[in-house]
mmCIF file of C-alpha atoms and ligand atoms in Angstrom:
data_model
loop_
_atom_site.group_PDB
_atom_site.id
_atom_site.type_symbol
_atom_site.label_atom_id
_atom_site.label_comp_id
_atom_site.label_asym_id
_atom_site.label_seq_id
_atom_site.Cartn_x
_atom_site.Cartn_y
_atom_site.Cartn_z
ATOM 1 C CA MET A 7 -6.586 22.854 -8.206
ATOM 2 C CA SER A 8 -4.397 25.391 -7.872
ATOM 3 C CA ALA A 9 -0.850 24.083 -8.057
ATOM 4 C CA LEU A 10 1.489 24.867 -4.189
ATOM 5 C CA LYS A 11 5.286 24.645 -4.064
ATOM 6 C CA THR A 12 6.171 20.842 -2.795
ATOM 7 C CA ARG A 13 8.452 21.552 -0.004
ATOM 8 C CA VAL A 14 11.155 18.315 0.137
ATOM 9 C CA LEU A 15 12.851 18.238 3.779
ATOM 10 C CA GLN A 16 15.517 15.951 4.071
ATOM 11 C CA VAL A 17 14.841 14.014 7.761
ATOM 12 C CA ASN A 18 16.847 11.647 9.809
ATOM 13 C CA PRO A 19 14.753 8.434 9.323
ATOM 14 C CA THR A 20 16.255 6.929 12.715
ATOM 15 C CA ALA A 21 16.265 10.410 14.416
ATOM 16 C CA PRO A 22 13.939 12.744 13.150
ATOM 17 C CA GLU A 23 15.826 15.963 13.872
ATOM 18 C CA PRO A 24 12.413 17.668 16.271
ATOM 19 C CA ALA A 25 12.225 21.269 14.612
ATOM 20 C CA LEU A 26 11.960 19.631 10.662
ATOM 21 C CA ILE A 27 9.315 17.532 12.391
ATOM 22 C CA GLN A 28 7.915 20.937 14.117
ATOM 23 C CA GLU A 29 7.729 22.046 11.050
ATOM 24 C CA ALA A 30 4.979 19.809 9.121
ATOM 25 C CA ALA A 31 3.289 19.214 12.106
ATOM 26 C CA LYS A 32 2.055 22.629 12.070
ATOM 27 C CA ILE A 33 1.888 22.151 8.035
ATOM 28 C CA LEU A 34 -0.965 19.313 9.794
ATOM 29 C CA ALA A 35 -3.292 21.504 12.026
ATOM 30 C CA ALA A 36 -3.628 24.625 9.975
ATOM 31 C CA GLY A 37 -5.299 22.220 6.787
ATOM 32 C CA GLY A 38 -2.140 21.370 4.999
ATOM 33 C CA LEU A 39 -0.209 18.744 3.498
ATOM 34 C CA VAL A 40 2.512 16.015 4.352
ATOM 35 C CA ALA A 41 3.754 13.235 2.798
ATOM 36 C CA PHE A 42 5.837 11.220 5.404
ATOM 37 C CA PRO A 43 7.087 7.352 5.278
ATOM 38 C CA THR A 44 5.959 4.434 6.929
ATOM 39 C CA GLU A 45 7.880 1.633 7.127
ATOM 40 C CA THR A 46 4.959 0.107 5.198
ATOM 41 C CA VAL A 47 5.236 2.841 2.115
ATOM 42 C CA TYR A 48 4.624 6.519 2.557
ATOM 43 C CA GLY A 49 1.683 8.451 3.356
ATOM 44 C CA LEU A 50 -0.289 11.658 2.777
ATOM 45 C CA GLY A 51 -1.329 13.106 5.889
ATOM 46 C CA ALA A 52 -3.754 15.541 7.322
ATOM 47 C CA ASN A 53 -5.498 15.335 9.591
ATOM 48 C CA ALA A 54 -8.300 13.530 10.483
ATOM 49 C CA LEU A 55 -10.625 15.683 12.132
ATOM 50 C CA ASP A 56 -11.041 18.450 9.715
ATOM 51 C CA THR A 57 -13.596 17.779 6.948
ATOM 52 C CA LYS A 58 -11.650 19.989 4.882
ATOM 53 C CA ALA A 59 -8.152 18.517 4.855
ATOM 54 C CA VAL A 60 -9.451 15.335 4.719
ATOM 55 C CA ASP A 61 -10.913 16.444 1.004
ATOM 56 C CA SER A 62 -8.007 17.834 -0.089
ATOM 57 C CA ILE A 63 -6.231 14.261 -0.076
ATOM 58 C CA PHE A 64 -8.806 13.084 -2.312
ATOM 59 C CA ALA A 65 -8.028 16.279 -4.383
ATOM 60 C CA ALA A 66 -4.307 15.447 -4.565
ATOM 61 C CA LYS A 67 -4.717 11.692 -5.207
ATOM 62 C CA GLY A 68 -7.249 11.574 -7.580
ATOM 63 C CA ARG A 69 -8.814 9.276 -5.382
ATOM 64 C CA PRO A 70 -12.393 8.921 -5.658
ATOM 65 C CA ALA A 71 -14.101 9.846 -2.306
ATOM 66 C CA SER A 72 -15.539 5.948 -2.068
ATOM 67 C CA ASP A 73 -12.139 4.764 -1.324
ATOM 68 C CA PRO A 74 -12.082 5.147 2.751
ATOM 69 C CA ILE A 75 -8.690 6.168 4.557
ATOM 70 C CA ILE A 76 -6.774 4.753 7.288
ATOM 71 C CA VAL A 77 -6.349 6.733 10.634
ATOM 72 C CA HIS A 78 -2.920 6.545 11.594
ATOM 73 C CA LEU A 79 -1.942 6.967 15.714
ATOM 74 C CA TYR A 80 1.260 7.068 17.840
ATOM 75 C CA ASP A 81 -0.499 6.038 21.301
ATOM 76 C CA LEU A 82 -3.380 3.448 21.778
ATOM 77 C CA ALA A 83 -5.005 6.081 24.298
ATOM 78 C CA GLN A 84 -5.537 8.052 21.666
ATOM 79 C CA LEU A 85 -8.087 5.079 20.133
ATOM 80 C CA PRO A 86 -11.446 5.634 21.852
ATOM 81 C CA THR A 87 -11.234 8.873 20.317
ATOM 82 C CA VAL A 88 -11.581 7.773 16.252
ATOM 83 C CA ALA A 89 -13.458 4.411 17.478
ATOM 84 C CA ILE A 90 -16.257 3.059 19.369
ATOM 85 C CA ASN A 91 -17.151 -0.522 20.732
ATOM 86 C CA ILE A 92 -13.570 -1.181 20.550
ATOM 87 C CA PRO A 93 -13.889 -5.061 20.864
ATOM 88 C CA ASP A 94 -10.872 -6.380 23.947
ATOM 89 C CA LEU A 95 -9.057 -8.444 20.646
ATOM 90 C CA ALA A 96 -8.530 -5.459 19.082
ATOM 91 C CA TYR A 97 -6.238 -4.172 22.288
ATOM 92 C CA ASP A 98 -5.471 -7.849 21.956
ATOM 93 C CA LEU A 99 -4.264 -7.188 18.627
ATOM 94 C CA ALA A 100 -2.451 -3.583 19.457
ATOM 95 C CA ARG A 101 0.095 -4.953 22.280
ATOM 96 C CA HIS A 102 1.544 -7.503 19.389
ATOM 97 C CA PHE A 103 1.176 -6.330 16.534
ATOM 98 C CA TRP A 104 1.412 -1.854 17.282
ATOM 99 C CA PRO A 105 3.049 0.270 16.026
ATOM 100 C CA GLY A 106 3.481 -2.170 12.813
ATOM 101 C CA PRO A 107 2.517 -2.847 10.314
ATOM 102 C CA LEU A 108 -1.320 -4.186 11.244
ATOM 103 C CA THR A 109 -5.073 -1.901 9.827
ATOM 104 C CA PHE A 110 -7.735 -2.359 12.509
ATOM 105 C CA VAL A 111 -11.435 -1.266 10.704
ATOM 106 C CA LEU A 112 -13.860 -0.703 14.038
ATOM 107 C CA GLN A 113 -17.135 1.094 14.446
ATOM 108 C CA ARG A 114 -16.374 4.720 12.966
ATOM 109 C CA SER A 115 -17.010 7.381 16.232
ATOM 110 C CA SER A 116 -18.614 10.329 15.152
ATOM 111 C CA ASN A 117 -15.589 12.302 15.514
ATOM 112 C CA VAL A 118 -14.060 10.955 12.505
ATOM 113 C CA PRO A 119 -15.335 12.476 9.811
ATOM 114 C CA ALA A 120 -17.373 10.705 7.236
ATOM 115 C CA ASN A 121 -15.529 11.407 4.315
ATOM 116 C CA VAL A 122 -12.320 9.878 6.083
ATOM 117 C CA SER A 123 -14.732 6.587 5.302
ATOM 118 C CA ALA A 124 -16.319 7.163 2.498
ATOM 119 C CA GLY A 125 -19.311 7.511 4.484
ATOM 120 C CA MET A 126 -19.495 4.196 6.432
ATOM 121 C CA SER A 127 -19.927 3.586 9.648
ATOM 122 C CA THR A 128 -16.549 2.107 10.617
ATOM 123 C CA VAL A 129 -12.467 3.590 10.314
ATOM 124 C CA ALA A 130 -9.985 1.806 9.775
ATOM 125 C CA VAL A 131 -7.078 3.037 11.870
ATOM 126 C CA ARG A 132 -2.776 1.492 12.424
ATOM 127 C CA MET A 133 -0.475 3.102 14.395
ATOM 128 C CA PRO A 134 2.825 2.638 12.197
ATOM 129 C CA SER A 135 6.457 2.097 13.672
ATOM 130 C CA HIS A 136 8.514 4.830 12.021
ATOM 131 C CA PRO A 137 10.552 6.985 14.241
ATOM 132 C CA VAL A 138 9.478 9.723 11.785
ATOM 133 C CA ALA A 139 6.252 8.420 10.991
ATOM 134 C CA ILE A 140 5.458 8.208 15.495
ATOM 135 C CA ALA A 141 7.131 11.987 15.583
ATOM 136 C CA LEU A 142 5.365 13.404 13.416
ATOM 137 C CA LEU A 143 1.823 11.712 15.338
ATOM 138 C CA GLN A 144 2.952 12.761 18.402
ATOM 139 C CA ALA A 145 3.873 16.681 17.049
ATOM 140 C CA ALA A 146 0.759 17.075 15.942
ATOM 141 C CA ASN A 147 -1.009 15.073 18.511
ATOM 142 C CA LEU A 148 -3.375 14.784 16.201
ATOM 143 C CA PRO A 149 -5.547 11.546 14.407
ATOM 144 C CA VAL A 150 -4.003 11.919 10.823
ATOM 145 C CA ALA A 151 -5.920 10.691 7.766
ATOM 146 C CA ALA A 152 -3.228 9.074 5.675
ATOM 147 C CA PRO A 153 -3.698 6.948 2.270
ATOM 148 C CA SER A 154 -0.475 6.604 0.998
ATOM 149 C CA ALA A 155 1.752 9.119 -1.263
ATOM 150 C CA ASN A 156 0.820 7.875 -5.131
ATOM 151 C CA ARG A 157 -1.872 8.930 -7.089
ATOM 152 C CA PHE A 158 -5.145 7.616 -7.771
ATOM 153 C CA ALA A 159 -4.315 3.341 -9.078
ATOM 154 C CA ARG A 160 -0.521 3.773 -9.378
ATOM 155 C CA PRO A 161 1.314 1.557 -7.594
ATOM 156 C CA SER A 162 2.437 2.789 -4.359
ATOM 157 C CA ALA A 163 4.983 5.391 -2.861
ATOM 158 C CA THR A 164 7.672 3.504 -1.251
ATOM 159 C CA THR A 165 10.589 6.580 -1.312
ATOM 160 C CA ALA A 166 10.695 10.678 -1.998
ATOM 161 C CA ALA A 167 11.128 10.407 -5.218
ATOM 162 C CA HIS A 168 8.020 8.545 -6.209
ATOM 163 C CA VAL A 169 5.759 10.297 -4.315
ATOM 164 C CA LEU A 170 7.056 14.285 -6.139
ATOM 165 C CA GLU A 171 6.928 11.322 -9.150
ATOM 166 C CA ASP A 172 3.224 11.600 -8.274
ATOM 167 C CA LEU A 173 2.492 14.313 -5.913
ATOM 168 C CA ASP A 174 4.559 17.266 -7.275
ATOM 169 C CA GLY A 175 2.825 20.967 -7.131
ATOM 170 C CA ARG A 176 -0.491 18.978 -5.750
ATOM 171 C CA ILE A 177 0.574 18.753 -1.881
ATOM 172 C CA ASP A 178 2.470 21.015 1.162
ATOM 173 C CA LEU A 179 5.093 18.907 1.847
ATOM 174 C CA ILE A 180 7.342 15.387 1.673
ATOM 175 C CA LEU A 181 9.397 14.395 5.124
ATOM 176 C CA ASP A 182 11.835 12.294 2.787
ATOM 177 C CA GLY A 183 13.291 9.281 5.301
ATOM 178 C CA GLY A 184 14.706 6.875 2.793
ATOM 179 C CA ALA A 185 12.714 4.016 0.930
ATOM 180 C CA ALA A 186 9.982 2.524 2.842
ATOM 181 C CA VAL A 187 11.434 -0.852 4.324
ATOM 182 C CA ILE A 188 8.414 -3.213 3.742
ATOM 183 C CA GLY A 189 7.314 -1.443 0.498
ATOM 184 C CA VAL A 190 3.806 -3.168 0.702
ATOM 185 C CA GLU A 191 1.166 -1.909 2.778
ATOM 186 C CA SER A 192 -0.512 -2.530 6.021
ATOM 187 C CA THR A 193 -2.322 -6.008 7.184
ATOM 188 C CA ILE A 194 -5.811 -5.142 7.218
ATOM 189 C CA LEU A 195 -8.221 -6.410 9.410
ATOM 190 C CA ASP A 196 -12.159 -6.194 9.109
ATOM 191 C CA LEU A 197 -13.002 -6.225 13.094
ATOM 192 C CA THR A 198 -16.644 -5.119 12.777
ATOM 193 C CA LYS A 199 -17.762 -8.446 12.360
ATOM 194 C CA GLU A 200 -17.877 -11.988 13.973
ATOM 195 C CA GLN A 201 -15.640 -13.085 12.189
ATOM 196 C CA PRO A 202 -12.554 -11.540 12.046
ATOM 197 C CA THR A 203 -11.402 -11.088 8.191
ATOM 198 C CA ILE A 204 -8.533 -9.999 6.098
ATOM 199 C CA LEU A 205 -9.285 -7.361 3.745
ATOM 200 C CA ARG A 206 -6.135 -7.181 2.570
ATOM 201 C CA PRO A 207 -3.012 -8.702 3.222
ATOM 202 C CA GLY A 208 0.002 -7.427 4.380
ATOM 203 C CA GLY A 209 3.552 -7.318 6.680
ATOM 204 C CA ILE A 210 1.689 -9.290 8.925
ATOM 205 C CA THR A 211 0.933 -12.537 8.260
ATOM 206 C CA LEU A 212 -1.818 -14.738 8.124
ATOM 207 C CA GLU A 213 0.052 -17.349 9.717
ATOM 208 C CA ILE A 214 1.176 -14.712 12.275
ATOM 209 C CA LEU A 215 -2.575 -13.320 12.986
ATOM 210 C CA ARG A 216 -3.498 -17.606 13.398
ATOM 211 C CA THR A 217 -1.907 -16.989 15.999
ATOM 212 C CA ILE A 218 -3.630 -14.526 18.576
ATOM 213 C CA ILE A 219 -6.518 -15.465 16.586
ATOM 214 C CA PRO A 220 -6.795 -19.061 14.768
ATOM 215 C CA ASP A 221 -10.102 -18.785 12.916
ATOM 216 C CA VAL A 222 -9.162 -15.571 10.916
ATOM 217 C CA GLU A 223 -10.396 -15.158 7.364
ATOM 218 C CA VAL A 224 -9.188 -13.726 4.111
ATOM 219 C CA VAL A 225 -11.089 -12.151 1.493
ATOM 220 C CA THR A 226 -10.185 -13.817 -1.547
ATOM 221 C CA LYS A 227 -12.922 -12.424 -4.052
ATOM 222 C CA HIS A 228 -11.416 -8.892 -6.324
ATOM 223 C CA LEU A 229 -13.961 -7.137 -6.717
ATOM 224 C CA ARG A 230 -14.583 -5.333 -10.073
ATOM 225 C CA ALA A 231 -15.171 -1.519 -10.611
ATOM 226 C CA ASP A 232 -18.787 -2.495 -11.657
ATOM 227 C CA ASP A 233 -19.575 -4.835 -8.965
ATOM 228 C CA GLU A 234 -22.685 -3.401 -7.142
ATOM 229 C CA GLY A 235 -22.414 -3.804 -2.675
ATOM 230 C CA ILE A 236 -18.877 -3.241 -3.134
ATOM 231 C CA GLU A 237 -17.784 -3.849 0.826
ATOM 232 C CA ALA A 238 -14.149 -2.139 1.100
ATOM 233 C CA PRO A 239 -14.141 0.058 -2.016
ATOM 234 C CA GLY A 240 -9.902 -0.165 -2.018
ATOM 235 C CA MET A 241 -10.630 -3.936 -2.759
ATOM 236 C CA LEU A 242 -11.784 -2.326 -6.505
ATOM 237 C CA LEU A 243 -9.441 -4.439 -9.291
ATOM 238 C CA LYS A 244 -7.592 -2.353 -10.821
ATOM 239 C CA HIS A 245 -5.101 -0.470 -8.304
ATOM 240 C CA TYR A 246 -1.200 -0.509 -8.129
ATOM 241 C CA SER A 247 -0.670 -0.364 -11.785
ATOM 242 C CA PRO A 248 1.922 0.603 -13.558
ATOM 243 C CA ARG A 249 1.541 2.732 -17.128
ATOM 244 C CA ALA A 250 2.171 -0.349 -18.614
ATOM 245 C CA GLU A 251 0.125 -3.405 -18.971
ATOM 246 C CA LEU A 252 1.209 -5.602 -16.300
ATOM 247 C CA LEU A 253 1.289 -9.784 -17.220
ATOM 248 C CA LEU A 254 0.899 -12.215 -14.281
ATOM 249 C CA PHE A 255 2.394 -16.009 -14.720
ATOM 250 C CA ASN A 256 1.431 -18.531 -12.892
ATOM 251 C CA GLY A 257 2.465 -22.086 -12.824
ATOM 252 C CA ILE A 258 4.324 -25.185 -11.855
ATOM 253 C CA GLN A 259 7.827 -23.075 -11.368
ATOM 254 C CA SER A 260 9.656 -25.150 -13.986
ATOM 255 C CA ALA A 261 7.082 -24.242 -16.810
ATOM 256 C CA LEU A 262 6.952 -20.286 -15.170
ATOM 257 C CA LEU A 263 10.973 -19.229 -17.224
ATOM 258 C CA PRO A 264 10.063 -21.209 -20.299
ATOM 259 C CA ALA A 265 6.114 -19.571 -21.175
ATOM 260 C CA MET A 266 7.743 -15.858 -19.793
ATOM 261 C CA ARG A 267 10.458 -16.258 -22.157
ATOM 262 C CA THR A 268 8.514 -17.101 -25.323
ATOM 263 C CA TYR A 269 6.063 -14.670 -24.353
ATOM 264 C CA ALA A 270 8.748 -12.453 -23.978
ATOM 265 C CA LEU A 271 10.425 -13.343 -27.621
ATOM 266 C CA GLN A 272 6.761 -12.904 -29.430
ATOM 267 C CA GLN A 273 6.097 -9.716 -28.230
ATOM 268 C CA ILE A 274 9.433 -8.166 -29.191
ATOM 269 C CA GLU A 275 7.913 -9.912 -32.402
ATOM 270 C CA GLN A 276 5.159 -8.191 -32.362
ATOM 271 C CA GLY A 277 7.444 -4.596 -31.401
ATOM 272 C CA ARG A 278 6.658 -4.059 -28.541
ATOM 273 C CA LYS A 279 9.325 -3.163 -25.417
ATOM 274 C CA VAL A 280 9.454 -5.690 -23.365
ATOM 275 C CA GLY A 281 10.210 -5.523 -19.247
ATOM 276 C CA LEU A 282 10.865 -8.130 -16.606
ATOM 277 C CA LEU A 283 10.619 -8.578 -13.087
ATOM 278 C CA LEU A 284 12.699 -11.599 -11.763
ATOM 279 C CA PRO A 285 13.888 -12.089 -8.625
ATOM 280 C CA ASP A 286 17.659 -12.410 -7.818
ATOM 281 C CA HIS A 287 18.654 -16.562 -8.992
ATOM 282 C CA GLU A 288 15.801 -15.525 -12.349
ATOM 283 C CA GLN A 289 18.100 -13.461 -13.926
ATOM 284 C CA SER A 290 20.618 -15.466 -15.493
ATOM 285 C CA SER A 291 18.566 -17.183 -17.522
ATOM 286 C CA VAL A 292 16.976 -14.051 -19.299
ATOM 287 C CA ALA A 293 19.960 -12.464 -20.109
ATOM 288 C CA ASP A 294 19.779 -13.154 -24.114
ATOM 289 C CA LEU A 295 16.781 -11.275 -24.164
ATOM 290 C CA PRO A 296 16.888 -8.126 -25.286
ATOM 291 C CA VAL A 297 14.349 -6.890 -22.795
ATOM 292 C CA GLU A 298 14.905 -4.687 -19.378
ATOM 293 C CA ILE A 299 15.381 -6.388 -16.774
ATOM 294 C CA VAL A 300 14.414 -5.616 -12.800
ATOM 295 C CA ASN A 301 16.279 -7.780 -9.621
ATOM 296 C CA LEU A 302 13.532 -8.071 -6.651
ATOM 297 C CA GLY A 303 16.224 -9.499 -5.275
ATOM 298 C CA SER A 304 15.904 -13.124 -3.205
ATOM 299 C CA ASN A 305 13.344 -13.604 -1.061
ATOM 300 C CA ALA A 306 10.701 -12.665 -0.634
ATOM 301 C CA SER A 307 10.384 -9.423 2.061
ATOM 302 C CA GLU A 308 13.354 -8.853 -0.807
ATOM 303 C CA VAL A 309 11.041 -8.512 -2.993
ATOM 304 C CA GLY A 310 8.248 -6.778 -1.381
ATOM 305 C CA HIS A 311 10.323 -3.762 -0.423
ATOM 306 C CA ASN A 312 11.293 -3.690 -3.548
ATOM 307 C CA LEU A 313 7.883 -3.953 -6.492
ATOM 308 C CA PHE A 314 5.989 -1.282 -6.396
ATOM 309 C CA SER A 315 9.080 0.760 -6.734
ATOM 310 C CA ALA A 316 10.727 -1.969 -10.027
ATOM 311 C CA MET A 317 7.714 -1.582 -11.632
ATOM 312 C CA ARG A 318 7.673 2.500 -11.451
ATOM 313 C CA LEU A 319 11.124 1.931 -13.147
ATOM 314 C CA LEU A 320 9.662 -0.321 -16.160
ATOM 315 C CA ASP A 321 6.985 2.443 -16.460
ATOM 316 C CA GLN A 322 9.850 5.431 -16.769
ATOM 317 C CA ALA A 323 12.048 2.716 -19.017
ATOM 318 C CA SER A 324 8.404 2.894 -21.040
ATOM 319 C CA VAL A 325 7.826 -0.455 -21.570
ATOM 320 C CA ASP A 326 4.625 -1.518 -22.909
ATOM 321 C CA VAL A 327 4.497 -4.910 -21.013
ATOM 322 C CA ILE A 328 5.172 -5.973 -18.014
ATOM 323 C CA MET A 329 6.222 -9.394 -16.918
ATOM 324 C CA VAL A 330 6.662 -11.061 -13.588
ATOM 325 C CA HIS A 331 5.200 -14.502 -11.670
ATOM 326 C CA GLY A 332 4.252 -15.597 -8.012
ATOM 327 C CA PHE A 333 5.944 -16.099 -5.146
ATOM 328 C CA GLY A 334 3.902 -18.426 -3.884
ATOM 329 C CA GLN A 335 0.954 -17.922 -1.072
ATOM 330 C CA THR A 336 2.272 -17.997 2.113
ATOM 331 C CA GLY A 337 3.046 -15.255 4.609
ATOM 332 C CA LEU A 338 4.857 -11.792 2.879
ATOM 333 C CA SER A 339 4.200 -13.497 -0.757
ATOM 334 C CA LEU A 340 0.307 -13.849 0.548
ATOM 335 C CA ALA A 341 1.077 -9.652 0.364
ATOM 336 C CA LEU A 342 2.585 -10.078 -2.812
ATOM 337 C CA TRP A 343 0.377 -11.919 -4.996
ATOM 338 C CA ASP A 344 -2.696 -9.638 -3.669
ATOM 339 C CA ARG A 345 -0.251 -6.442 -5.305
ATOM 340 C CA LEU A 346 0.302 -8.758 -8.650
ATOM 341 C CA LEU A 347 -3.348 -9.144 -9.578
ATOM 342 C CA ARG A 348 -4.681 -5.691 -8.839
ATOM 343 C CA ALA A 349 -1.435 -4.465 -10.984
ATOM 344 C CA ALA A 350 -2.595 -7.481 -13.582
ATOM 345 C CA GLU A 351 -6.674 -6.257 -13.070
ATOM 346 C CA GLY A 352 -7.308 -10.123 -12.683
ATOM 347 C CA HIS A 353 -5.190 -11.259 -16.506
ATOM 348 C CA ILE A 354 -3.550 -14.322 -15.202
ATOM 349 C CA ILE A 355 -1.948 -16.033 -17.242
ATOM 350 C CA GLU A 356 -1.946 -20.246 -16.137
ATOM 351 C CA VAL A 357 1.497 -22.206 -17.779
HETATM 352 O O1 TXA B 16 0.538 0.448 4.952
HETATM 353 C C1 TXA B 16 -0.650 1.388 4.617
HETATM 354 O O2 TXA B 16 -1.443 1.032 5.328
HETATM 355 C C2 TXA B 16 -0.899 2.760 3.969
HETATM 356 C C3 TXA B 16 0.636 3.592 5.290
HETATM 357 C C4 TXA B 16 0.773 5.071 4.211
HETATM 358 O O3 TXA B 16 0.058 3.647 6.064
HETATM 359 N N1 TXA B 16 -1.344 3.110 4.232
HETATM 360 C C5 TXA B 16 -2.945 3.019 2.712
HETATM 361 O O4 TXA B 16 -3.291 3.527 2.570
HETATM 362 O O5 TXA B 16 -2.194 1.717 1.915
HETATM 363 P P1 TXA B 16 -4.870 3.328 1.527
HETATM 364 O O6 TXA B 16 -4.866 4.753 1.804
HETATM 365 O O7 TXA B 16 -3.638 3.628 0.281
HETATM 366 O O8 TXA B 16 -4.633 1.679 1.396
HETATM 367 C C6 TXA B 16 -6.458 1.991 2.395
HETATM 368 C C7 TXA B 16 -7.382 1.220 2.433
HETATM 369 C C8 TXA B 16 -8.042 1.092 1.221
HETATM 370 O O9 TXA B 16 -8.186 1.839 0.094
HETATM 371 C C9 TXA B 16 -9.567 0.710 2.070
HETATM 372 O O10 TXA B 16 -9.384 -0.582 1.193
HETATM 373 C C10 TXA B 16 -9.452 0.162 3.506
HETATM 374 O O11 TXA B 16 -7.511 0.437 2.904
HETATM 375 N N2 TXA B 16 -9.641 0.895 4.023
HETATM 376 C C11 TXA B 16 -9.898 1.621 4.526
HETATM 377 N N3 TXA B 16 -10.579 2.247 5.178
HETATM 378 C C12 TXA B 16 -11.694 1.566 5.462
HETATM 379 C C13 TXA B 16 -12.852 0.896 6.274
HETATM 380 N N4 TXA B 16 -13.421 1.722 6.792
HETATM 381 N N5 TXA B 16 -13.663 -0.502 6.285
HETATM 382 C C14 TXA B 16 -12.638 -1.083 5.361
HETATM 383 N N6 TXA B 16 -11.654 -0.837 4.894
HETATM 384 C C15 TXA B 16 -11.396 0.333 4.747
HETATM 385 MG MG1 MG B 17 -2.948 3.374 -1.378
#
């Protein structure tokens, strides 16, 4: 692809400057690519109604055409333009959770080009809550297709610097509105089947969704690239991967750190550079090891906020192996577990 000059504009995250937003909206209207902050991660936006513009998202990311893209709206009134046969439940849920980190899979309207949805008859839709995202969507007055603004299979971008690292020269503009607060992507809820199903755990938790949909289910199996009958192509196990090999430790709390220490020492003996991702309270127990350590913070929200940037930091430190453990599987930690499992490509070390 021919190299573009990628511009970065600093924008006020809470009160975005109208002139800057207008400039970005014009690029979208002209079929260009604009990366922008959302409350979850940075998105790489294009006019969702423009087949060519959507194609250029796939090209810029190096994303396979089989991986569908989420359409972003700023107003519930736009929903019938992109989806058909919308169930009442979608409107109920939208009233509770939009704008916010919840994506619905609905039946696709023919207004939305097939490449947005990788040829499927469905479309994923969400309304982000970040003021910059809302302002941009409003100014463009278009549904905007936006995957996470990272190169395919890399950790999602949570800052403008991450976007630049992955996509410099491949997109027109980055609106830099600071770090994305949540740090993990939206919850994806399939509403096209009898049984509402979470395809990807995220910012809106299973427990919260159960208060509105008591029988909501979660898809627990993660498909491998060679599996047949892929339901949601983004469920491919290899995803969110740092360059280093990532090892996910799982087991009872008291056994985790001792096992990670032992494993780290073995790796170091073999001449490998080791990186550890650990929460705040576990930092001191590995302080004596010659390893790179990144502090993930002291609770699930902080870990979510820091996780992808921590993976990128360890990549920059050129570690060969990254070791991390899970944080349980309730609340936001289920989304963290999902991202860690994918980054580890399914390789779990049970202790
Ligand atoms: O928080 C988010 O959702 C971020 C921000 C930018 O909004 N976006 C995001 O997009 O994470 P992306 O492309 O990285 O992940 C979207 C995933 C796809 O990988 C795919 O699994 C799923 O959404 N998806 C999209 N359309 C779908 C559809 N029609 N049916 C099932 N899954 C779909
Ligand atoms: Mg993504």
